[in-house]
Amino acid sequence: MRLAEDLVRHTDHWVLTAMDARRLAAVRIGLCCLLALRLALVDYEPVAGRTPVFQPHFYMQLFERMPSPDTATALKVCGIVAALAAAAGLALRATLPMAFVCALILNGMRNSDGRVIVGDALLMLCLLLLIASASAAGEAWTVRGPVRRVLRRIGGAPPRMRATAIRPVRRGARYGWPIRAAMIAVALVYFLAGFQKWRYSGLPWVTSDNLRWILYGQAHPDDVALFIANRPLLSHFFAAGALGLETCFPLVLFISRLRWLFIPAAAAMHIGIWLALGLDYSAQWLTMVIVFVNWPVVVAWFRRRISPAPTLREAPG
Amino acid sequence: MNGGDARDAPRYARPFALVFLAALVVCALGGWNLWPFSSWELFSRLRTDRQTGWEALSVTDSGQVRAYPLATLPDGYRGFAATLARFPADSVASRDATCTDWLHDASRRLGPVWLVRIYRVEWVLSDRRGGHAAPRHLALAWTCKANGAHAAS
C-alpha cells in the first residue's frame, strides 16, 4: 500500500514538474507548424463528397454525408491559417482550437472511408494537451510584441523604449505538465502498439513469416520491401527490433539517456516503414521529436556556436 | 527526473491528464477506435500467405478485352471491394443498378463497353517465381451486362 502511494506521489510529482516557458512555446511552434504542414500536404479530395462507402467515424455522424470537396478545401485553408497563427502565438485561445477542429474533421473524413489511419493521431492528442495548457503555451517565443509595435507605428503612436534588461526565464508547473503528459502519451502510444501485437499474435509476430507476408502482400512491393521479404532472417530481425522497441519505449520516461537511443530508433523505424510499405508516419515521429527534445537548450547551443559570448545557463529537462 | 513546485499548475491539470491518459489506455484495451484515441491495433494480427481480392475485365463492342481499373473508380478499390462483399445479399434491383453504373463508367473510360466481368482472385504470397509473385488464380464471380448482374454458375 505504501509502495503504491509512493508510486502515485512520485508520478504526480513528475507530471506536475516545473519547466521553462520557452520549452512549452517550442512544443507549440513545432506542433502547430507540423499541423499546418500536414494539412497542406495531405490530399483530402479523394474522400471528400463520397457517399456510397461512407462509414462515418463516430464524431462524423454529425454530418449527413461526407463534406464536399469545397468544404474540405475551406477547412484546409482555415486550418492552415489558424495553425500558423497559433504557431506565432497569436490569439491562441481561438486559433489553436480552430486549427484542431479543422484537422479533426478532415482526419475524420479520412477515417470514415473504411480504414483506420493513425499517422496523425498522436499529433492531434498532443495538440489537445496544448489546448488544455491554455495561455501558458503562448507566454514565450511569440510575435505578439513585434506585431503590437508595428500596429502602434501604423496608428501613429510614439514607439515605446525597448527593455534592455534580460528577462528572467519563467519556469513553473503550468509549463511543465502539458509536456510531461505529452511525453507519457507518446510513450503509451508506442507501448500500446507493441502491447496489441503481444495480445493478438504473441511471439509468432516475430518468429513466423508475418512480416514477410505484410511486405509481399502489397499491391506493388518496392525493392526495399522485396529485399527484406526475400531474406527470412532479416525479416525476423526487423520484426524483433520493432516489437522490442515498442514494448520498451516507456523506459525513456525513467532513463532519460535512453532517449538518445530510442527516439532515433523509432524515427528510423518509421522511415523504414515508409520506404518498405509506403505508409507515412512522419507526423507521429516528428511529434515524438518535438515533444522530447529540449528546444531551449538546442537554441542556446546554436547561439553559442554562432556568437561565443557567455549566455545564461539553460536548465536541463 | 526533476520534481518541481506543482502549485502554479492549473487546478484542472491533474484530473485532465489523468482522464486523457486513461482514455488512451482504455480505448486500446477495449479495442475502440475513437480517433484520435485509437486502438493502436495496426499490423497487430498475424498475416497468412493466402490472399484474396477482386479484378474486373471489360469487353468493348469491338470485342477488345481490357482491364477495368478499379483503383481509379470514384470510391477506389476498397469501395469496389466493399460493394462486392455485400453484393450477394443486395436485392436484384440494387445489383442491376450497380452493374449499370459500372458499365457506364467503363464505357466512359474505355469506349463503348457491353460487358464487365468480375473475378475473385486468389494467390499465395509464398508462391514466388524468381523475384516475382506467382500468377494469380482467377474465378469468374459476376458478369455485368446491359440487362443487369449475372452470378457465375
XYZ file of C-alpha atoms in Angstrom:
470
model
C 0.000 0.000 0.000
C 2.809 2.331 0.963
C 4.613 1.443 -2.263
C 1.515 2.257 -4.338
C 1.110 5.589 -2.545
C 4.772 6.414 -3.160
C 4.391 5.499 -6.826
C 1.310 7.711 -7.249
C 3.020 10.587 -5.416
C 6.177 10.189 -7.491
C 4.212 10.102 -10.780
C 2.146 13.106 -9.715
C 5.331 14.984 -8.822
C 6.928 14.031 -12.155
C 3.960 15.164 -14.263
C 3.449 18.442 -12.385
C 7.079 19.422 -12.623
C 8.342 22.951 -13.225
C 9.663 23.648 -16.723
C 10.897 26.528 -18.819
C 8.099 28.535 -20.535
C 10.169 28.509 -23.727
C 10.093 24.724 -23.872
C 6.288 24.681 -23.974
C 6.424 27.517 -26.524
C 8.783 25.414 -28.662
C 6.344 22.490 -28.499
C 3.559 24.893 -29.544
C 5.570 26.177 -32.507
C 6.663 22.692 -33.540
C 3.270 21.003 -33.297
C 1.370 23.867 -34.938
C 3.856 24.113 -37.837
C 3.656 20.333 -38.239
C -0.146 20.512 -38.279
C -0.063 23.279 -40.913
C 2.342 21.181 -42.994
C 0.171 18.067 -42.705
C -2.964 19.984 -43.669
C -1.125 21.458 -46.660
C 0.383 18.169 -47.883
C -2.359 15.595 -47.269
C -4.840 15.271 -50.113
C -8.357 15.111 -48.661
C -10.029 15.439 -52.087
C -10.314 11.681 -52.808
C -12.569 11.136 -49.767
C -14.477 14.429 -49.974
C -18.004 14.194 -51.328
C -18.196 10.402 -51.156
C -21.417 8.743 -50.074
C -21.601 5.085 -51.127
C -18.873 3.753 -48.785
C -19.196 6.475 -46.144
C -18.809 4.596 -42.873
C -18.848 7.594 -40.582
C -16.316 7.807 -37.819
C -18.143 8.440 -34.526
C -17.962 12.250 -34.485
C -18.533 12.383 -38.258
C -22.092 11.168 -37.576
C -22.815 14.877 -37.058
C -22.688 15.187 -40.846
C -25.401 13.706 -43.017
C -22.815 12.779 -45.612
C -19.141 13.273 -46.310
C -18.292 17.007 -46.564
C -17.942 18.217 -50.162
C -14.563 18.956 -51.810
C -15.295 22.704 -51.439
C -15.918 22.279 -47.711
C -12.729 20.214 -47.401
C -10.730 22.965 -49.147
C -12.252 25.647 -46.898
C -11.409 23.593 -43.786
C -7.899 23.041 -45.075
C -7.233 26.749 -45.688
C -8.850 27.759 -42.400
C -6.875 25.075 -40.522
C -3.534 26.100 -42.061
C -4.063 29.810 -41.319
C -5.195 29.074 -37.743
C -2.287 26.672 -37.138
C 0.274 29.199 -38.382
C -1.288 31.948 -36.252
C -1.173 29.605 -33.241
C 2.479 28.778 -34.000
C 3.166 32.525 -33.928
C 1.349 32.741 -30.578
C -1.461 34.941 -31.890
C -4.932 34.705 -30.285
C -4.003 31.240 -29.046
C -7.308 30.588 -27.272
C -9.110 30.933 -30.614
C -6.584 29.870 -33.247
C -5.425 26.635 -31.630
C -8.925 25.154 -31.105
C -9.902 26.312 -34.600
C -6.912 24.562 -36.195
C -7.658 21.470 -34.085
C -11.325 21.305 -35.121
C -10.489 21.760 -38.832
C -7.908 18.961 -38.620
C -10.319 16.772 -36.635
C -12.986 16.996 -39.350
C -10.501 16.438 -42.186
C -8.958 13.453 -40.409
C -12.453 12.204 -39.573
C -13.162 12.190 -43.321
C -10.079 10.057 -43.989
C -11.028 7.703 -41.166
C -14.619 7.349 -42.428
C -13.613 5.547 -45.579
C -13.372 2.028 -44.193
C -9.786 2.228 -42.989
C -8.172 3.474 -39.781
C -5.358 5.971 -40.392
C -3.413 6.565 -37.191
C -0.497 8.573 -38.613
C -1.801 11.934 -37.354
C -3.470 10.672 -34.165
C -0.506 11.321 -31.858
C -0.102 14.860 -33.220
C -3.788 15.526 -32.504
C -3.515 14.072 -28.982
C -0.560 16.320 -28.180
C -2.403 19.324 -29.628
C -5.267 18.528 -27.274
C -2.834 18.852 -24.350
C -1.568 22.126 -25.801
C -5.150 23.446 -25.911
C -5.602 22.338 -22.297
C -2.485 24.283 -21.296
C -4.487 27.438 -22.195
C -2.449 30.636 -22.278
C 0.692 29.025 -20.807
C 1.749 27.855 -24.278
C 1.737 31.437 -25.527
C 3.856 33.102 -22.829
C 7.166 32.895 -24.672
C 8.504 32.994 -28.212
C 5.518 34.775 -29.757
C 5.286 37.510 -32.389
C 2.756 39.463 -30.312
C 5.374 42.073 -29.256
C 6.631 42.875 -32.783
C 3.033 42.864 -34.107
C 1.982 45.360 -31.391
C 4.955 47.600 -32.214
C 4.081 47.560 -35.917
C 0.408 48.304 -35.169
C 1.430 51.143 -32.841
C 3.668 52.577 -35.563
C 0.849 52.310 -38.137
C -1.508 54.031 -35.668
C 0.954 56.907 -35.303
C 1.679 56.327 -31.607
C 5.261 57.045 -30.460
C 7.348 53.851 -30.188
C 7.970 52.681 -26.628
C 11.502 52.221 -25.418
C 12.541 48.568 -25.679
C 13.504 46.946 -22.416
C 17.206 46.272 -22.424
C 17.372 44.158 -19.283
C 17.486 40.398 -19.792
C 14.123 38.933 -18.798
C 14.323 36.125 -16.255
C 13.472 32.697 -17.617
C 9.959 31.825 -16.499
C 9.593 28.374 -15.006
C 6.632 26.618 -13.496
C 4.469 23.522 -13.407
C 1.944 25.275 -15.658
C 4.535 24.959 -18.455
C 5.682 21.509 -17.409
C 2.540 19.414 -17.063
C 1.422 19.543 -20.746
C 4.916 18.480 -21.876
C 5.179 15.673 -19.334
C 1.650 14.447 -20.183
C 2.592 14.554 -23.890
C 5.745 12.537 -23.136
C 3.642 9.891 -21.389
C 1.161 9.907 -24.294
C 3.981 9.334 -26.820
C 5.437 6.530 -24.698
C 1.985 4.965 -24.250
C 1.227 5.096 -27.970
C 4.376 3.112 -28.787
C 3.877 0.757 -25.862
C 0.225 0.096 -26.768
C 1.148 -0.645 -30.405
C 3.590 -3.259 -29.073
C 1.127 -4.486 -26.450
C -1.532 -5.171 -29.131
C 0.972 -7.268 -31.089
C 1.696 -9.343 -27.972
C -2.020 -9.557 -27.243
C -3.246 -10.706 -30.669
C -0.206 -12.511 -32.053
C 2.356 -13.058 -29.293
C 5.849 -14.213 -30.115
C 4.819 -15.566 -33.572
C 4.651 -11.901 -34.640
C 8.449 -12.200 -34.670
C 9.077 -15.918 -35.203
C 6.549 -16.544 -38.012
C 6.761 -15.148 -41.552
C 4.218 -12.444 -40.643
C 6.447 -9.507 -41.643
C 7.302 -11.182 -44.957
C 3.587 -11.577 -45.765
C 2.978 -7.923 -44.882
C 5.758 -6.878 -47.270
C 4.857 -9.302 -50.061
C 1.145 -8.546 -49.636
C 1.328 -5.018 -51.042
C -0.082 -4.305 -54.488
C 3.360 -3.330 -55.791
C 6.139 -4.158 -53.293
C 9.203 -1.994 -53.959
C 12.870 -3.056 -53.921
C 13.292 -2.336 -50.191
C 10.244 -4.460 -49.325
C 11.413 -7.334 -51.532
C 14.978 -7.121 -50.193
C 13.704 -7.699 -46.644
C 10.909 -10.134 -47.528
C 13.260 -12.335 -49.580
C 15.504 -12.778 -46.518
C 13.611 -14.549 -43.698
C 16.335 -13.919 -41.103
C 16.375 -10.200 -41.876
C 12.558 -10.116 -41.604
C 12.722 -11.755 -38.151
C 15.426 -9.273 -37.107
C 13.331 -6.249 -38.120
C 10.187 -7.722 -36.548
C 12.042 -8.366 -33.277
C 13.546 -4.870 -33.360
C 10.176 -3.191 -33.928
C 8.390 -5.198 -31.227
C 11.256 -4.745 -28.753
C 11.397 -1.003 -29.388
C 7.646 -0.524 -28.982
C 7.445 -2.664 -25.844
C 10.392 -0.994 -24.113
C 9.678 2.579 -25.264
C 8.229 3.748 -21.882
C 11.735 3.302 -20.412
C 12.585 6.709 -21.933
C 10.405 8.262 -19.227
C 12.536 6.774 -16.457
C 16.009 6.674 -18.014
C 16.470 9.903 -19.955
C 19.752 8.705 -21.534
C 17.772 6.045 -23.381
C 16.106 8.843 -25.374
C 19.333 9.120 -27.378
C 18.809 5.505 -28.477
C 15.031 5.035 -28.605
C 13.981 8.260 -30.309
C 16.346 7.942 -33.313
C 15.479 4.223 -33.465
C 11.736 4.946 -33.567
C 12.271 7.620 -36.248
C 14.380 5.135 -38.248
C 11.650 2.503 -37.860
C 9.040 4.878 -39.299
C 11.320 5.901 -42.178
C 11.894 2.176 -42.843
C 8.116 1.587 -42.863
C 7.721 4.455 -45.320
C 10.437 3.046 -47.605
C 9.170 -0.549 -47.468
C 5.408 -0.106 -47.178
C 4.816 3.457 -48.340
C 2.970 4.296 -45.112
C 3.604 7.834 -43.927
C 4.074 8.102 -40.159
C 6.075 11.327 -40.363
C 3.513 13.212 -38.250
C 3.930 10.628 -35.472
C 7.708 10.535 -35.281
C 8.065 14.301 -35.759
C 5.605 14.786 -32.869
C 7.787 12.482 -30.765
C 10.898 14.545 -31.620
C 9.115 17.870 -30.950
C 7.879 16.684 -27.541
C 11.091 15.054 -26.293
C 13.777 17.478 -27.466
C 14.703 20.250 -25.006
C 14.498 23.047 -27.569
C 15.719 25.980 -25.392
C 18.946 24.017 -24.831
C 19.256 23.399 -28.592
C 18.653 27.106 -29.325
C 21.218 28.148 -26.684
C 23.722 25.692 -28.183
C 23.201 27.208 -31.650
C 23.566 30.726 -30.267
C 26.825 29.759 -28.589
C 28.049 28.310 -31.890
C 27.127 31.490 -33.763
C 28.395 34.021 -31.189
C 30.614 32.606 -28.425
C 29.578 35.337 -25.915
C 28.544 33.947 -22.494
C 24.802 33.273 -22.163
C 22.529 32.284 -19.336
C 22.836 28.672 -18.347
C 19.954 26.550 -19.643
C 18.069 24.308 -17.295
C 18.070 20.610 -18.104
C 14.707 18.926 -18.728
C 13.573 13.345 -13.385
C 13.427 16.611 -11.537
C 10.477 17.478 -9.405
C 9.027 20.933 -9.116
C 6.532 23.181 -7.464
C 3.100 21.954 -8.554
C 1.293 24.939 -7.001
C 1.250 27.072 -10.122
C -0.264 24.316 -12.297
C -3.949 24.925 -13.031
C -6.377 23.048 -10.790
C -7.700 21.008 -13.700
C -4.228 19.854 -14.814
C -4.157 16.735 -12.626
C -7.684 15.409 -13.469
C -7.292 16.363 -17.146
C -4.002 14.488 -17.513
C -5.473 11.519 -15.642
C -8.627 11.302 -17.805
C -6.631 11.925 -21.001
C -4.102 9.159 -20.315
C -6.787 6.796 -19.015
C -8.776 7.314 -22.253
C -5.668 6.456 -24.243
C -5.232 3.164 -22.372
C -8.934 2.231 -22.137
C -9.523 2.713 -25.893
C -6.577 0.439 -26.660
C -7.617 -2.246 -24.163
C -11.244 -2.094 -25.293
C -10.299 -2.131 -28.983
C -12.274 1.084 -29.592
C -11.151 3.406 -32.314
C -12.400 6.750 -31.020
C -9.950 8.684 -33.161
C -7.552 10.243 -32.209
C -7.845 7.842 -29.270
C -7.043 4.884 -31.483
C -6.901 1.205 -30.557
C -3.341 1.032 -31.987
C -4.015 -2.392 -33.481
C -2.383 -1.726 -36.841
C -0.450 -4.800 -38.053
C -1.045 -6.494 -34.699
C -2.766 -9.568 -36.131
C -0.797 -12.286 -37.881
C -0.983 -12.356 -41.660
C -1.233 -15.563 -43.651
C 0.240 -16.150 -47.072
C -3.210 -16.821 -48.632
C -4.699 -13.642 -50.116
C -7.948 -12.851 -51.920
C -9.113 -9.857 -53.946
C -11.113 -8.687 -56.954
C -10.312 -7.906 -60.552
C -12.536 -6.767 -63.414
C -12.227 -7.002 -67.168
C -14.309 -5.096 -69.684
C -15.244 -6.239 -73.192
C -15.751 -3.449 -75.706
C -18.255 -3.509 -78.563
C -15.365 -4.306 -80.914
C -14.518 -7.389 -78.826
C -11.416 -5.990 -77.140
C -10.815 -7.224 -73.579
C -9.300 -4.584 -71.313
C -8.655 -4.336 -67.594
C -11.236 -2.214 -65.803
C -9.093 -0.026 -63.496
C -10.766 -0.474 -60.097
C -8.252 1.721 -58.270
C -9.331 4.752 -60.291
C -13.043 4.342 -59.533
C -14.572 7.244 -57.577
C -14.511 5.116 -54.386
C -11.271 3.340 -55.206
C -10.552 -0.361 -54.957
C -11.736 -0.511 -51.337
C -15.119 0.912 -52.303
C -15.429 -1.679 -55.066
C -14.420 -4.498 -52.682
C -16.877 -3.257 -50.036
C -19.689 -3.212 -52.632
C -18.865 -6.737 -53.794
C -18.689 -8.050 -50.236
C -22.381 -7.226 -49.769
C -23.322 -7.844 -53.418
C -24.844 -11.357 -52.974
C -27.101 -10.052 -50.172
C -28.243 -6.993 -52.148
C -31.603 -7.002 -53.951
C -31.662 -7.863 -57.656
C -32.682 -4.293 -58.497
C -29.794 -2.874 -56.467
C -27.287 -5.260 -58.091
C -28.598 -4.388 -61.564
C -28.332 -0.658 -60.831
C -24.750 -1.037 -59.581
C -23.834 -3.087 -62.640
C -25.313 -0.442 -64.949
C -23.223 2.197 -63.188
C -20.044 0.152 -63.731
C -20.913 -0.415 -67.401
C -21.477 3.300 -67.947
C -18.264 4.145 -66.107
C -16.272 1.600 -68.133
C -17.783 2.921 -71.389
C -16.861 6.458 -70.411
C -13.253 5.466 -69.745
C -12.592 2.754 -72.321
C -15.051 3.404 -75.142
C -18.329 1.512 -75.722
C -18.358 -1.482 -73.360
C -21.088 -4.142 -73.429
C -19.784 -6.456 -70.731
C -17.828 -6.240 -67.452
C -16.575 -9.488 -65.928
C -15.746 -9.509 -62.229
C -13.308 -12.130 -60.966
C -12.482 -13.311 -57.473
C -8.700 -13.534 -57.288
C -6.717 -15.849 -55.008
C -2.977 -16.093 -54.612
C -0.368 -17.454 -52.220
C 2.313 -14.997 -51.124
C 4.904 -17.713 -50.510
C 4.499 -18.923 -54.074
C 7.299 -16.933 -55.705
C 8.702 -17.430 -59.197
C 12.191 -15.964 -59.060
C 11.805 -12.411 -57.837
C 8.125 -12.212 -58.733
C 4.821 -13.389 -57.328
C 3.323 -16.500 -58.934
C 0.360 -15.972 -61.295
C -2.948 -15.393 -59.509
C -5.900 -17.747 -59.723
C -8.963 -16.036 -61.204
C -12.522 -17.337 -60.787
C -15.417 -15.581 -62.536
C -17.876 -14.295 -59.904
C -20.217 -11.836 -61.665
C -20.969 -10.611 -65.173
C -22.420 -7.161 -65.740
C -24.456 -6.623 -68.916
C -26.988 -4.009 -70.023
C -29.778 -6.204 -68.675
C -28.209 -6.474 -65.204
C -25.907 -8.544 -62.996
C -25.496 -12.274 -63.500
C -23.825 -14.571 -60.987
C -21.323 -17.042 -62.402
C -22.720 -20.559 -62.371
